[in-house]
Amino acid sequence: MKRLLQIIPAVVLGLGLAAAPADARNYPCSKGKGGVSHCRNGKFICKDGSISQSKRTCSR
């Protein structure tokens, strides 16, 4: 039982590190822009009012 309690934290840490790259993706209006506010003419408008430089387009 004691050995199992020593292994569990290592497994949890390993799973956390394995999931980290998925969170490191680039999204429109990431970093200090605050995220996407809305879409206008196929461009992402950031919450800070700027237009995203993303090459992806949006609809809605």
PDB file of C-alpha atoms in Angstrom, residues 17-38:
ATOM      1  CA  LEU A  17       2.347  16.985 -18.327  1.00  0.00           C
ATOM      2  CA  ALA A  18       0.880  14.884 -21.126  1.00  0.00           C
ATOM      3  CA  ALA A  19      -2.154  17.183 -21.291  1.00  0.00           C
ATOM      4  CA  ALA A  20      -0.112  20.417 -21.227  1.00  0.00           C
ATOM      5  CA  PRO A  21       0.718  20.590 -24.975  1.00  0.00           C
ATOM      6  CA  ALA A  22      -2.985  20.567 -25.840  1.00  0.00           C
ATOM      7  CA  ASP A  23      -3.435  23.753 -23.804  1.00  0.00           C
ATOM      8  CA  ALA A  24      -0.492  25.474 -25.485  1.00  0.00           C
ATOM      9  CA  ARG A  25      -2.260  25.901 -28.825  1.00  0.00           C
ATOM     10  CA  ASN A  26      -2.575  29.315 -30.415  1.00  0.00           C
ATOM     11  CA  TYR A  27      -6.046  30.785 -30.390  1.00  0.00           C
ATOM     12  CA  PRO A  28      -7.210  34.057 -31.935  1.00  0.00           C
ATOM     13  CA  CYS A  29      -6.864  36.935 -29.472  1.00  0.00           C
ATOM     14  CA  SER A  30      -4.746  34.927 -27.055  1.00  0.00           C
ATOM     15  CA  LYS A  31      -2.233  36.288 -24.555  1.00  0.00           C
ATOM     16  CA  GLY A  32      -2.994  39.863 -23.470  1.00  0.00           C
ATOM     17  CA  LYS A  33      -5.887  40.388 -25.888  1.00  0.00           C
ATOM     18  CA  GLY A  34      -8.434  38.869 -23.504  1.00  0.00           C
ATOM     19  CA  GLY A  35      -9.955  36.371 -25.920  1.00  0.00           C
ATOM     20  CA  VAL A  36     -12.451  36.736 -28.748  1.00  0.00           C
ATOM     21  CA  SER A  37     -15.256  39.253 -28.303  1.00  0.00           C
ATOM     22  CA  HIS A  38     -17.106  38.701 -31.561  1.00  0.00           C
TER      23      HIS A  38
END
